[in-house]
Amino acid sequence: MIRLTRLNGSEFVLNAELIREVEATPDTILTLVSGERLLVRDGVDDVVAAVLEYRRTVYQGMPNQGGNDA
């Protein structure tokens, strides 16, 4: 889950796995896998950084899937 801010200033938490696309037009628009679009105050780079941090946290400590475990 990542914390974002709507254009009206209210904060919300979004499941990062639901994000399909992030674009700047110049507002940041998130397109979810459902097709729903959300406008947020957070910049594209901030959203990307939050998603990467979320994924690092979630996948940290998972077994290596490459088959190279010794």
mmCIF file of N, CA and C in Angstrom:
data_model
loop_
_atom_site.group_PDB
_atom_site.id
_atom_site.type_symbol
_atom_site.label_atom_id
_atom_site.label_comp_id
_atom_site.label_asym_id
_atom_site.label_seq_id
_atom_site.Cartn_x
_atom_site.Cartn_y
_atom_site.Cartn_z
ATOM 1 N N MET A 1 0.846 -1.170 0.000
ATOM 2 C CA MET A 1 0.000 0.000 0.000
ATOM 3 C C MET A 1 0.895 1.238 0.000
ATOM 4 N N ILE A 2 0.480 2.245 -0.766
ATOM 5 C CA ILE A 2 1.219 3.502 -0.796
ATOM 6 C C ILE A 2 0.281 4.651 -0.416
ATOM 7 N N ARG A 3 0.859 5.666 0.218
ATOM 8 C CA ARG A 3 0.088 6.829 0.670
ATOM 9 C C ARG A 3 0.198 7.918 -0.391
ATOM 10 N N LEU A 4 -0.962 8.435 -0.828
ATOM 11 C CA LEU A 4 -1.014 9.478 -1.849
ATOM 12 C C LEU A 4 -1.922 10.602 -1.379
ATOM 13 N N THR A 5 -1.894 11.718 -2.122
ATOM 14 C CA THR A 5 -2.718 12.874 -1.773
ATOM 15 C C THR A 5 -3.576 13.274 -2.971
ATOM 16 N N ARG A 6 -4.879 13.370 -2.737
ATOM 17 C CA ARG A 6 -5.802 13.828 -3.777
ATOM 18 C C ARG A 6 -5.587 15.317 -4.031
ATOM 19 N N LEU A 7 -6.123 15.832 -5.133
ATOM 20 C CA LEU A 7 -5.972 17.240 -5.456
ATOM 21 C C LEU A 7 -6.571 18.139 -4.384
ATOM 22 N N ASN A 8 -7.601 17.659 -3.678
ATOM 23 C CA ASN A 8 -8.230 18.476 -2.627
ATOM 24 C C ASN A 8 -7.453 18.443 -1.311
ATOM 25 N N GLY A 9 -6.309 17.720 -1.286
ATOM 26 C CA GLY A 9 -5.457 17.674 -0.103
ATOM 27 C C GLY A 9 -5.701 16.491 0.817
ATOM 28 N N SER A 10 -6.749 15.715 0.581
ATOM 29 C CA SER A 10 -7.006 14.564 1.445
ATOM 30 C C SER A 10 -6.069 13.409 1.073
ATOM 31 N N GLU A 11 -5.569 12.747 2.099
ATOM 32 C CA GLU A 11 -4.679 11.607 1.888
ATOM 33 C C GLU A 11 -5.480 10.321 1.785
ATOM 34 N N PHE A 12 -4.958 9.382 1.019
ATOM 35 C CA PHE A 12 -5.556 8.052 0.932
ATOM 36 C C PHE A 12 -4.451 7.043 0.689
ATOM 37 N N VAL A 13 -4.784 5.795 0.890
ATOM 38 C CA VAL A 13 -3.828 4.708 0.713
ATOM 39 C C VAL A 13 -4.337 3.832 -0.426
ATOM 40 N N LEU A 14 -3.437 3.489 -1.344
ATOM 41 C CA LEU A 14 -3.796 2.724 -2.529
ATOM 42 C C LEU A 14 -2.945 1.459 -2.609
ATOM 43 N N ASN A 15 -3.560 0.378 -2.980
ATOM 44 C CA ASN A 15 -2.827 -0.859 -3.238
ATOM 45 C C ASN A 15 -2.000 -0.638 -4.505
ATOM 46 N N ALA A 16 -0.690 -0.609 -4.373
ATOM 47 C CA ALA A 16 0.204 -0.320 -5.493
ATOM 48 C C ALA A 16 0.074 -1.337 -6.622
ATOM 49 N N GLU A 17 -0.387 -2.536 -6.319
ATOM 50 C CA GLU A 17 -0.534 -3.572 -7.343
ATOM 51 C C GLU A 17 -1.668 -3.250 -8.326
ATOM 52 N N LEU A 18 -2.511 -2.274 -7.981
ATOM 53 C CA LEU A 18 -3.639 -1.913 -8.843
ATOM 54 C C LEU A 18 -3.283 -0.874 -9.895
ATOM 55 N N ILE A 19 -2.069 -0.303 -9.815
ATOM 56 C CA ILE A 19 -1.681 0.748 -10.746
ATOM 57 C C ILE A 19 -1.201 0.135 -12.055
ATOM 58 N N ARG A 20 -1.838 0.563 -13.146
ATOM 59 C CA ARG A 20 -1.432 0.102 -14.472
ATOM 60 C C ARG A 20 -0.519 1.124 -15.144
ATOM 61 N N GLU A 21 -0.807 2.417 -14.916
ATOM 62 C CA GLU A 21 -0.071 3.464 -15.621
ATOM 63 C C GLU A 21 -0.046 4.738 -14.787
ATOM 64 N N VAL A 22 1.063 5.480 -14.875
ATOM 65 C CA VAL A 22 1.189 6.780 -14.216
ATOM 66 C C VAL A 22 1.640 7.767 -15.276
ATOM 67 N N GLU A 23 0.933 8.903 -15.373
ATOM 68 C CA GLU A 23 1.311 9.889 -16.374
ATOM 69 C C GLU A 23 1.168 11.302 -15.822
ATOM 70 N N ALA A 24 1.950 12.226 -16.382
ATOM 71 C CA ALA A 24 1.886 13.636 -15.996
ATOM 72 C C ALA A 24 1.317 14.413 -17.171
ATOM 73 N N THR A 25 0.245 15.215 -16.905
ATOM 74 C CA THR A 25 -0.422 15.902 -18.020
ATOM 75 C C THR A 25 -0.790 17.360 -17.767
ATOM 76 N N PRO A 26 -0.340 18.232 -16.977
ATOM 77 C CA PRO A 26 0.768 18.144 -16.041
ATOM 78 C C PRO A 26 0.380 17.527 -14.704
ATOM 79 N N ASP A 27 -0.945 17.424 -14.382
ATOM 80 C CA ASP A 27 -1.317 16.725 -13.151
ATOM 81 C C ASP A 27 -0.937 15.263 -13.274
ATOM 82 N N THR A 28 -0.719 14.625 -12.148
ATOM 83 C CA THR A 28 -0.376 13.204 -12.172
ATOM 84 C C THR A 28 -1.671 12.399 -12.197
ATOM 85 N N ILE A 29 -1.787 11.541 -13.208
ATOM 86 C CA ILE A 29 -2.961 10.698 -13.367
ATOM 87 C C ILE A 29 -2.534 9.249 -13.213
ATOM 88 N N LEU A 30 -3.205 8.538 -12.300
ATOM 89 C CA LEU A 30 -2.983 7.107 -12.137
ATOM 90 C C LEU A 30 -4.127 6.392 -12.839
ATOM 91 N N THR A 31 -3.793 5.459 -13.706
ATOM 92 C CA THR A 31 -4.806 4.607 -14.308
ATOM 93 C C THR A 31 -4.675 3.250 -13.643
ATOM 94 N N LEU A 32 -5.775 2.773 -13.073
ATOM 95 C CA LEU A 32 -5.770 1.499 -12.368
ATOM 96 C C LEU A 32 -6.108 0.369 -13.333
ATOM 97 N N VAL A 33 -5.853 -0.855 -12.932
ATOM 98 C CA VAL A 33 -6.132 -2.005 -13.784
ATOM 99 C C VAL A 33 -7.618 -2.100 -14.119
ATOM 100 N N SER A 34 -8.472 -1.511 -13.303
ATOM 101 C CA SER A 34 -9.916 -1.511 -13.548
ATOM 102 C C SER A 34 -10.321 -0.483 -14.603
ATOM 103 N N GLY A 35 -9.380 0.410 -14.971
ATOM 104 C CA GLY A 35 -9.679 1.484 -15.904
ATOM 105 C C GLY A 35 -10.000 2.795 -15.205
ATOM 106 N N GLU A 36 -10.236 2.738 -13.889
ATOM 107 C CA GLU A 36 -10.498 3.948 -13.121
ATOM 108 C C GLU A 36 -9.266 4.844 -13.156
ATOM 109 N N ARG A 37 -9.489 6.159 -13.224
ATOM 110 C CA ARG A 37 -8.382 7.115 -13.253
ATOM 111 C C ARG A 37 -8.470 8.005 -12.023
ATOM 112 N N LEU A 38 -7.316 8.243 -11.396
ATOM 113 C CA LEU A 38 -7.238 9.073 -10.207
ATOM 114 C C LEU A 38 -6.252 10.207 -10.444
ATOM 115 N N LEU A 39 -6.630 11.424 -10.052
ATOM 116 C CA LEU A 39 -5.728 12.571 -10.086
ATOM 117 C C LEU A 39 -5.127 12.742 -8.707
ATOM 118 N N VAL A 40 -3.810 12.894 -8.639
ATOM 119 C CA VAL A 40 -3.144 13.055 -7.348
ATOM 120 C C VAL A 40 -2.173 14.230 -7.400
ATOM 121 N N ARG A 41 -1.870 14.785 -6.222
ATOM 122 C CA ARG A 41 -0.892 15.874 -6.108
ATOM 123 C C ARG A 41 0.529 15.379 -6.265
ATOM 124 N N ASP A 42 0.760 14.139 -5.884
ATOM 125 C CA ASP A 42 2.107 13.568 -5.909
ATOM 126 C C ASP A 42 2.631 13.541 -7.346
ATOM 127 N N GLY A 43 3.911 13.839 -7.508
ATOM 128 C CA GLY A 43 4.518 13.795 -8.830
ATOM 129 C C GLY A 43 4.748 12.358 -9.292
ATOM 130 N N VAL A 44 4.954 12.211 -10.588
ATOM 131 C CA VAL A 44 5.198 10.884 -11.163
ATOM 132 C C VAL A 44 6.384 10.208 -10.484
ATOM 133 N N ASP A 45 7.480 10.938 -10.309
ATOM 134 C CA ASP A 45 8.671 10.351 -9.679
ATOM 135 C C ASP A 45 8.383 9.904 -8.249
ATOM 136 N N ASP A 46 7.552 10.669 -7.533
ATOM 137 C CA ASP A 46 7.186 10.301 -6.157
ATOM 138 C C ASP A 46 6.347 9.030 -6.134
ATOM 139 N N VAL A 47 5.418 8.908 -7.079
ATOM 140 C CA VAL A 47 4.574 7.706 -7.142
ATOM 141 C C VAL A 47 5.435 6.493 -7.477
ATOM 142 N N VAL A 48 6.314 6.645 -8.458
ATOM 143 C CA VAL A 48 7.200 5.537 -8.842
ATOM 144 C C VAL A 48 8.074 5.126 -7.661
ATOM 145 N N ALA A 49 8.644 6.096 -6.957
ATOM 146 C CA ALA A 49 9.488 5.785 -5.797
ATOM 147 C C ALA A 49 8.695 5.050 -4.721
ATOM 148 N N ALA A 50 7.453 5.468 -4.489
ATOM 149 C CA ALA A 50 6.619 4.816 -3.479
ATOM 150 C C ALA A 50 6.304 3.376 -3.876
ATOM 151 N N VAL A 51 6.020 3.149 -5.156
ATOM 152 C CA VAL A 51 5.730 1.790 -5.629
ATOM 153 C C VAL A 51 6.975 0.918 -5.514
ATOM 154 N N LEU A 52 8.142 1.450 -5.892
ATOM 155 C CA LEU A 52 9.380 0.668 -5.786
ATOM 156 C C LEU A 52 9.680 0.314 -4.333
ATOM 157 N N GLU A 53 9.496 1.258 -3.427
ATOM 158 C CA GLU A 53 9.727 0.988 -2.006
ATOM 159 C C GLU A 53 8.747 -0.064 -1.494
ATOM 160 N N TYR A 54 7.492 0.047 -1.908
ATOM 161 C CA TYR A 54 6.478 -0.948 -1.533
ATOM 162 C C TYR A 54 6.919 -2.344 -1.999
ATOM 163 N N ARG A 55 7.333 -2.431 -3.250
ATOM 164 C CA ARG A 55 7.730 -3.747 -3.789
ATOM 165 C C ARG A 55 8.985 -4.285 -3.109
ATOM 166 N N ARG A 56 9.938 -3.427 -2.801
ATOM 167 C CA ARG A 56 11.129 -3.873 -2.061
ATOM 168 C C ARG A 56 10.721 -4.472 -0.726
ATOM 169 N N THR A 57 9.811 -3.801 -0.054
ATOM 170 C CA THR A 57 9.351 -4.262 1.255
ATOM 171 C C THR A 57 8.620 -5.594 1.140
ATOM 172 N N VAL A 58 7.730 -5.710 0.166
ATOM 173 C CA VAL A 58 6.925 -6.922 0.005
ATOM 174 C C VAL A 58 7.783 -8.114 -0.396
ATOM 175 N N TYR A 59 8.710 -7.886 -1.352
ATOM 176 C CA TYR A 59 9.468 -9.011 -1.898
ATOM 177 C C TYR A 59 10.768 -9.296 -1.151
ATOM 178 N N GLN A 60 11.107 -8.470 -0.174
ATOM 179 C CA GLN A 60 12.319 -8.685 0.616
ATOM 180 C C GLN A 60 12.215 -10.023 1.354
ATOM 181 N N GLY A 61 13.238 -10.801 1.263
ATOM 182 C CA GLY A 61 13.263 -12.059 1.997
ATOM 183 C C GLY A 61 12.587 -13.222 1.298
ATOM 184 N N MET A 62 11.993 -12.977 0.111
ATOM 185 C CA MET A 62 11.383 -14.078 -0.617
ATOM 186 C C MET A 62 12.491 -14.945 -1.222
ATOM 187 N N PRO A 63 12.261 -16.223 -1.354
ATOM 188 C CA PRO A 63 13.279 -17.088 -1.940
ATOM 189 C C PRO A 63 13.604 -16.686 -3.368
ATOM 190 N N ASN A 64 14.844 -16.894 -3.766
ATOM 191 C CA ASN A 64 15.290 -16.598 -5.131
ATOM 192 C C ASN A 64 14.545 -17.507 -6.091
ATOM 193 N N GLN A 65 13.898 -16.915 -7.087
ATOM 194 C CA GLN A 65 13.124 -17.697 -8.061
ATOM 195 C C GLN A 65 13.975 -18.108 -9.270
ATOM 196 N N GLY A 66 15.256 -17.711 -9.289
ATOM 197 C CA GLY A 66 16.119 -18.000 -10.425
ATOM 198 C C GLY A 66 16.718 -19.403 -10.404
ATOM 199 N N GLY A 67 16.487 -20.143 -9.341
ATOM 200 C CA GLY A 67 17.025 -21.489 -9.271
ATOM 201 C C GLY A 67 18.486 -21.549 -8.885
ATOM 202 N N ASN A 68 19.050 -20.448 -8.421
ATOM 203 C CA ASN A 68 20.464 -20.422 -8.071
ATOM 204 C C ASN A 68 20.710 -20.566 -6.577
ATOM 205 N N ASP A 69 19.709 -20.949 -5.814
ATOM 206 C CA ASP A 69 19.900 -21.147 -4.384
ATOM 207 C C ASP A 69 20.800 -22.344 -4.150
ATOM 208 N N ALA A 70 21.777 -22.178 -3.295
ATOM 209 C CA ALA A 70 22.695 -23.295 -3.020
ATOM 210 C C ALA A 70 22.451 -23.843 -1.641
#
